[in-house]
Every structure is written in structure tokens, then in C-alpha cells.
Backbone as a ProteinNet text record, in pm:
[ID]
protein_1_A
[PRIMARY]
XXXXXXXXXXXXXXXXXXXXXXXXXXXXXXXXXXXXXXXXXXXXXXXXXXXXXXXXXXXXXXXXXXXXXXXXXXXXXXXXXXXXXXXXXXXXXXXXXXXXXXXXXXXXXXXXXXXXXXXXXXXXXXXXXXXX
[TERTIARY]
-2725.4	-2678	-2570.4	-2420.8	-2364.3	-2324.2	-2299.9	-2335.8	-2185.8	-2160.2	-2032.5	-2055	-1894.8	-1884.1	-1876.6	-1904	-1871.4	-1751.2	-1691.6	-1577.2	-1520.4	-1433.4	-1389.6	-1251.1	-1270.8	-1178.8	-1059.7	-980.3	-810.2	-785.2	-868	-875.6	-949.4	-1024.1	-1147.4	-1121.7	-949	-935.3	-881	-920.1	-854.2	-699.8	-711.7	-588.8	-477.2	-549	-410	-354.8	-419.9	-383.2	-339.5	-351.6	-270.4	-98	-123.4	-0.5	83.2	-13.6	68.2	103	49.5	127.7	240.9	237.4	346	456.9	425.8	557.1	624.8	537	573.4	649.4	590.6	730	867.9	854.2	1004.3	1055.4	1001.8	1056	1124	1042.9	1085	1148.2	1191.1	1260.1	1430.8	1471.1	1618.2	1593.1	1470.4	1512.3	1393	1352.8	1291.8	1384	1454.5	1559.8	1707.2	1745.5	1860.7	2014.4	1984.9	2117.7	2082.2	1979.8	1960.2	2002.5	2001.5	2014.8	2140.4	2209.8	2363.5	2396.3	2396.5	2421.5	2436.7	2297.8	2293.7	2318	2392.7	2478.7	2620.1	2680.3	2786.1	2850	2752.3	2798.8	2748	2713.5	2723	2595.7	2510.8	2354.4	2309.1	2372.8	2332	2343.8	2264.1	2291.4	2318.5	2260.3	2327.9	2250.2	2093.5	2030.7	2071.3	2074.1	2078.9	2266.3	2374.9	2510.2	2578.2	2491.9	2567.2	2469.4	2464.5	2336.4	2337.7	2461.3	2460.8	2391.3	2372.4	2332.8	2157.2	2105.5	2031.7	1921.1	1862.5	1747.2	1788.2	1872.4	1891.3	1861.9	1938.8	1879.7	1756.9	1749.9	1559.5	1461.4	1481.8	1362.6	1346.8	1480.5	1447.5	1417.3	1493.5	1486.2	1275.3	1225.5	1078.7	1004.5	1030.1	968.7	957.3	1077.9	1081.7	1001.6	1042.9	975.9	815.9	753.6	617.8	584.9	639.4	640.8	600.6	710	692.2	542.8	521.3	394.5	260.1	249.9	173.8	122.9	227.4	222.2	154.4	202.6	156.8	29.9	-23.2	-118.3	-274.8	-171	-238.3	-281.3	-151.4	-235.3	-342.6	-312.1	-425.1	-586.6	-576.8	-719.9	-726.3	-651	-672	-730.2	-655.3	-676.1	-854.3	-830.8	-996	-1147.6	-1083.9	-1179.9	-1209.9	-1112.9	-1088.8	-1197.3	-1146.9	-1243	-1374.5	-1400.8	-1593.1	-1655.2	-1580.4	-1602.9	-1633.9	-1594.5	-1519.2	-1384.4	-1376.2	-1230.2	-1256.2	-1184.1	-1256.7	-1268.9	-1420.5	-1462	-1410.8	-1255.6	-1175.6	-1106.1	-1131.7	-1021.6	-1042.3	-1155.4	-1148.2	-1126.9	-1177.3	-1155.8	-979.8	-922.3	-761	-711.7	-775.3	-690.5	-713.3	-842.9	-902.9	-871.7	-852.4	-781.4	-615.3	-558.3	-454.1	-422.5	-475.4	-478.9	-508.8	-609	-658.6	-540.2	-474.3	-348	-266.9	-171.9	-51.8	-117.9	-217.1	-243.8	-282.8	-326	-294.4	-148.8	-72	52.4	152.9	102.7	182.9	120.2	2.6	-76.4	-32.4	132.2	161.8	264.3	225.5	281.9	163.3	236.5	153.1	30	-20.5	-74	-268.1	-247.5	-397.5	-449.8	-313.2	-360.5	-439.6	-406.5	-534.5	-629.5	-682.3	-820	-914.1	-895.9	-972.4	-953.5	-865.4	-854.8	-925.9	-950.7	-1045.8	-1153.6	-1205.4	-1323.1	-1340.9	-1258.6	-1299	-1298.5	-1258.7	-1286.4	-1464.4	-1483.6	-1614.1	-1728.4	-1644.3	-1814.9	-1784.7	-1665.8	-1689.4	-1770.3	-1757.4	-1852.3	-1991.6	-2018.9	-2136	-2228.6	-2151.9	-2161.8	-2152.4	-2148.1	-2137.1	-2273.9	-2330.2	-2373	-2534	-2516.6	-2649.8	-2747.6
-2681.2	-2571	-2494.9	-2460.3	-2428.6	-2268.1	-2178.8	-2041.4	-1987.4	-1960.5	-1949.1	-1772.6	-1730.6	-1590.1	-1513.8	-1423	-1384.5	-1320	-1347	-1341.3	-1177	-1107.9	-966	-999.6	-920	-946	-863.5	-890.1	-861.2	-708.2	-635.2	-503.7	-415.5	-516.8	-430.8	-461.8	-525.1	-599	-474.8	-451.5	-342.6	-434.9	-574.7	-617.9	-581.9	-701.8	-647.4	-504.4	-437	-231.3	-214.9	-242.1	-222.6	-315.2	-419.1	-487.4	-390	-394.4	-324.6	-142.5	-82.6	32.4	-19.7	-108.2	-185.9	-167.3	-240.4	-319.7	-173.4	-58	62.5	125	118.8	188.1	138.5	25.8	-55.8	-25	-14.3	-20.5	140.9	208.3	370.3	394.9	363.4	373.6	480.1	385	456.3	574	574.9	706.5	807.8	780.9	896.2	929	812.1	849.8	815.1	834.7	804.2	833.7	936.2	955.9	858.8	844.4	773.8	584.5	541.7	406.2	458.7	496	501.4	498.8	565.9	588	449.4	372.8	250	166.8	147.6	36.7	97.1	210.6	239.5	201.1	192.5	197.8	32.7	-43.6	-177.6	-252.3	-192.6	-244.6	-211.7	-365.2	-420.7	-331.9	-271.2	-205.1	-28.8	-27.8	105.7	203.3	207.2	301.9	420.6	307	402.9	383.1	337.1	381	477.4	591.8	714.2	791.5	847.8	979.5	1067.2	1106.2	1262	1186.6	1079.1	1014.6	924.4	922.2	858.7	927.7	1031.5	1064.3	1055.4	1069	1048.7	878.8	820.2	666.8	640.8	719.6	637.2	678.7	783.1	817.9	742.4	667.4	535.5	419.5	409.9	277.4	241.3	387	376.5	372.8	417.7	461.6	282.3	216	60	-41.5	-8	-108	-67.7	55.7	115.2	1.4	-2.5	-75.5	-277.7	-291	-418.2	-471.3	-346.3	-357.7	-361.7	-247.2	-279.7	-371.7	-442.1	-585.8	-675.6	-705.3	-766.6	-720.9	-627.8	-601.5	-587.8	-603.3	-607.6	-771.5	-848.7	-1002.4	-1055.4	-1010.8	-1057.2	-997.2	-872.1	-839.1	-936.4	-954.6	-1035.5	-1162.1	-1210.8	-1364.5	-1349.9	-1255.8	-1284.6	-1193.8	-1111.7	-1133.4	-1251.8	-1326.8	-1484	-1543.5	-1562.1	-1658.7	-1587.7	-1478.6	-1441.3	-1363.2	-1326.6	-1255.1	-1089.7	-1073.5	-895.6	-903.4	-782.1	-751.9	-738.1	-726.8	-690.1	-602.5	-575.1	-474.7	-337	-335.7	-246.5	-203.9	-268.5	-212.7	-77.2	-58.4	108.3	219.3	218.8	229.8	299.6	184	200.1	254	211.9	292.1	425.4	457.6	581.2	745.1	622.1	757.5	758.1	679.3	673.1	736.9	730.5	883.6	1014.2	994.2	1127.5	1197.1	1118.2	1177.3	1219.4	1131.8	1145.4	1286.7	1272.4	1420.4	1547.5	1530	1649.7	1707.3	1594.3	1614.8	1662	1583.7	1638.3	1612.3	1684.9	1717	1631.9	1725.1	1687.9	1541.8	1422.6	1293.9	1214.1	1100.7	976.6	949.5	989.3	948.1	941.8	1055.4	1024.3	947.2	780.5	678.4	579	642.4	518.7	572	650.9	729	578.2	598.4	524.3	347	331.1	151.8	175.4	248.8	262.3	249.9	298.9	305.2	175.4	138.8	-17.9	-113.2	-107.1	-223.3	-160.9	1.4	35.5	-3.6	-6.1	-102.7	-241.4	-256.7	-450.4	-493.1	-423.4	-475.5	-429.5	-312.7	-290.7	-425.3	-439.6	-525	-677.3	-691.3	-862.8	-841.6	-710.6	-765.3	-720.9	-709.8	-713.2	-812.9
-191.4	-271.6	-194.6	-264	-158.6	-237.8	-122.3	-120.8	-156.9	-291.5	-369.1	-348.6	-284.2	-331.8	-487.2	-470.1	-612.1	-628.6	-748	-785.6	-808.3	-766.4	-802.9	-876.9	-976.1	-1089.1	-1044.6	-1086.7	-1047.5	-1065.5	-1182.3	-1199.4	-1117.3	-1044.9	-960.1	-818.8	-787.3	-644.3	-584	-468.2	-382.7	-359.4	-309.5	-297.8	-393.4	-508	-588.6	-640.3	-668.7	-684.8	-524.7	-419.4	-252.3	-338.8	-354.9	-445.1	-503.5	-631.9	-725.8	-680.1	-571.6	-544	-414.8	-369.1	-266.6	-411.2	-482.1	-586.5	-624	-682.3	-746.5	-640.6	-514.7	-392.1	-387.9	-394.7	-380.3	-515.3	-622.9	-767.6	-773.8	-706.3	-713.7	-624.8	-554.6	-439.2	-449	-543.4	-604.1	-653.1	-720.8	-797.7	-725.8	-636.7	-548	-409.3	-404.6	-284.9	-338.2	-448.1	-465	-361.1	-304.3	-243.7	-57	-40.8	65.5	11.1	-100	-145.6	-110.1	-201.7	-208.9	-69.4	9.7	137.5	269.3	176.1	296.3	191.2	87.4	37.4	50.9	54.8	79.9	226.8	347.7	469.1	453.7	377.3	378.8	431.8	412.3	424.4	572.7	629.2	728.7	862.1	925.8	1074.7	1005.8	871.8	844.1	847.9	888	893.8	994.4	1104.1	1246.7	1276.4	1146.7	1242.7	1271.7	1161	1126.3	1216.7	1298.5	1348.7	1269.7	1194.4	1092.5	973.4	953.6	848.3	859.1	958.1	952.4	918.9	922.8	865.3	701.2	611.7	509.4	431.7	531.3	535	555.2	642.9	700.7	610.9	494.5	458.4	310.3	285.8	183	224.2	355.5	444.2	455.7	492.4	507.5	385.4	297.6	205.3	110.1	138.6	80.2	190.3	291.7	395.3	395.6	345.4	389.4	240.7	84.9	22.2	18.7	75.4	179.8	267.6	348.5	384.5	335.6	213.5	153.4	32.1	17	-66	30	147.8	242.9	255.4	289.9	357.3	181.7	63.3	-55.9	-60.2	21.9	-40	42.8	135.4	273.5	247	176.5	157.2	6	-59.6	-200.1	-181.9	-75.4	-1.9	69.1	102.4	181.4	57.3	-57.8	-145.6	-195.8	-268.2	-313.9	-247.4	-99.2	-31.6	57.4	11.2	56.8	-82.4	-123	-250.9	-210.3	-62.2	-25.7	-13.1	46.4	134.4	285.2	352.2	484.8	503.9	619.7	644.3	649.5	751.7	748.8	638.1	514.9	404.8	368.5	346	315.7	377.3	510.4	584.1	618	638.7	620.3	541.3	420.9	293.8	301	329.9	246.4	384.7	533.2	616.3	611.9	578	539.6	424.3	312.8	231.3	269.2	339.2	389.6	461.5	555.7	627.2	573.1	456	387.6	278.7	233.1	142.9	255.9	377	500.7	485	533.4	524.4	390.7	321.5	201.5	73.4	58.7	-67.6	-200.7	-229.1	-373.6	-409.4	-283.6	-287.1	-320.5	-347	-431.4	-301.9	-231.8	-118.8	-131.8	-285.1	-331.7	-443.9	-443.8	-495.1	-388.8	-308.1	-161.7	-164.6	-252.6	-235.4	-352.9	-475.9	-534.6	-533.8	-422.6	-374.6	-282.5	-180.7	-67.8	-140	-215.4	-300.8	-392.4	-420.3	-467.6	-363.3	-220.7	-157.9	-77.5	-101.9	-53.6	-167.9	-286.3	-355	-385.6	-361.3	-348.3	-231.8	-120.3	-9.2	-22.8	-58.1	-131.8	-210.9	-311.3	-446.7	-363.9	-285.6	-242.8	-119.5	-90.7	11.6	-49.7	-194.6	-288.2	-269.4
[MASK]
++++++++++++++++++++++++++++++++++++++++++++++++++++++++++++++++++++++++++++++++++++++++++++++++++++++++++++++++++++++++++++++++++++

């Protein structure tokens, strides 16, 4: 008899919602930093965060705000990949998510930062729920 995980459905994956708020950063990106896009396609992408010093905190705070994006797609498929194959996330997922909210709403209350509150909470009862 071989010992099959149980399956967490795509609505209930901490991965994919870590995904799908990765995808929503990069998608919003322009129009939450619009004058920082313009800025590092005007000076021509490449090497343009850091060429201007009068300019780079203006850059960097789209430059981060897409790459923090980036990361969390990444860091959405890897917990997706390891619900798939045990039928959790790993141990640390909530964990991560849920002080990582905790910080970004310290810091700045009225930003998107208390959507890692209820993905922390779905990878805390998927591990719950698998270890029934």
C-alpha cells in the first residue's frame, strides 16, 4: 500500500496565492511606480538603477518592488512543488510569510503587506490538515 499525499487544491495552495501575489507585483509595478519605470527605460534599462546617484532611489524603489515580485513567484512555486509532492508546504512557509507580513505592516501599515497574513495561514492549516 503506498502512502499517497493528499492533494491541496490550487485555491487552498499557499504556493500558488505566494504566485499569484508575485504575478500582481510585477503587473502593478507601472502604475504604483510609474515615474521610477519611466526613468529606468529612459536611461536605457541596463546598468540604470545605480548610474544616476540623483536618480537611484527613484529607480530602486520600482527596480525592488518588481524583483521582490520575481521572488515571490519563485519562492510561490517551490512551496507549490513540495505541496504536490507531500501533500504540505514546508515547514517554514508560514512562518516566512506570516513574519514577513508582520514586518512590512510594522513598517507601513497601509501597504499590500497584510496579504501574507492569510497565505501564512493557509500553509498553517495545510500542515495542520496533512498531519491529521
Amino acid at each position: 500500500m503506498t502512502n499517497c499525499p493528499k492533494r491541496i487544491s490550487p485555491l487552498r495552495s499557499a504556493g500558488v496565492w505566494t504566485m499569484v501575489l508575485g504575478s500582481v507585483h510585477i503587473a502593478t509595478t507601472g502604475m504604483f511606480y510609474p515615474a521610477s519605470v519611466r526613468s529606468i527605460i529612459k536611461a536605457g534599462v541596463v546598468s540604470s538603477v545605480d548610474a544616476d546617484p540623483a536618480l537611484a532611489e527613484r529607480r530602486g524603489v520600482g527596480f525592488w518592488y518588481f524583483t521582490s515580485g520575481l521572488l515571490l513567484i519563485g519562492l510561490g512555486a517551490t512551496v507549490r512543488e513540495r505541496e504536490r509532492a507531500h501533500g504540505r508546504p514546508p515547514r517554514s512557509t508560514a512562518a516566512i510569510l506570516g513574519l514577513t507580513g508582520l514586518w512590512g505592516i510594522t513598517l507601513s501599515p497601509a501597504s499590500g503587506f497584510w496579504l501574507f497574513l492569510p497565505i501564512a495561514w493557509l500553509a498553517h492549516t495545510a500542515r495542520r490538515r496533512a498531519s491529521q
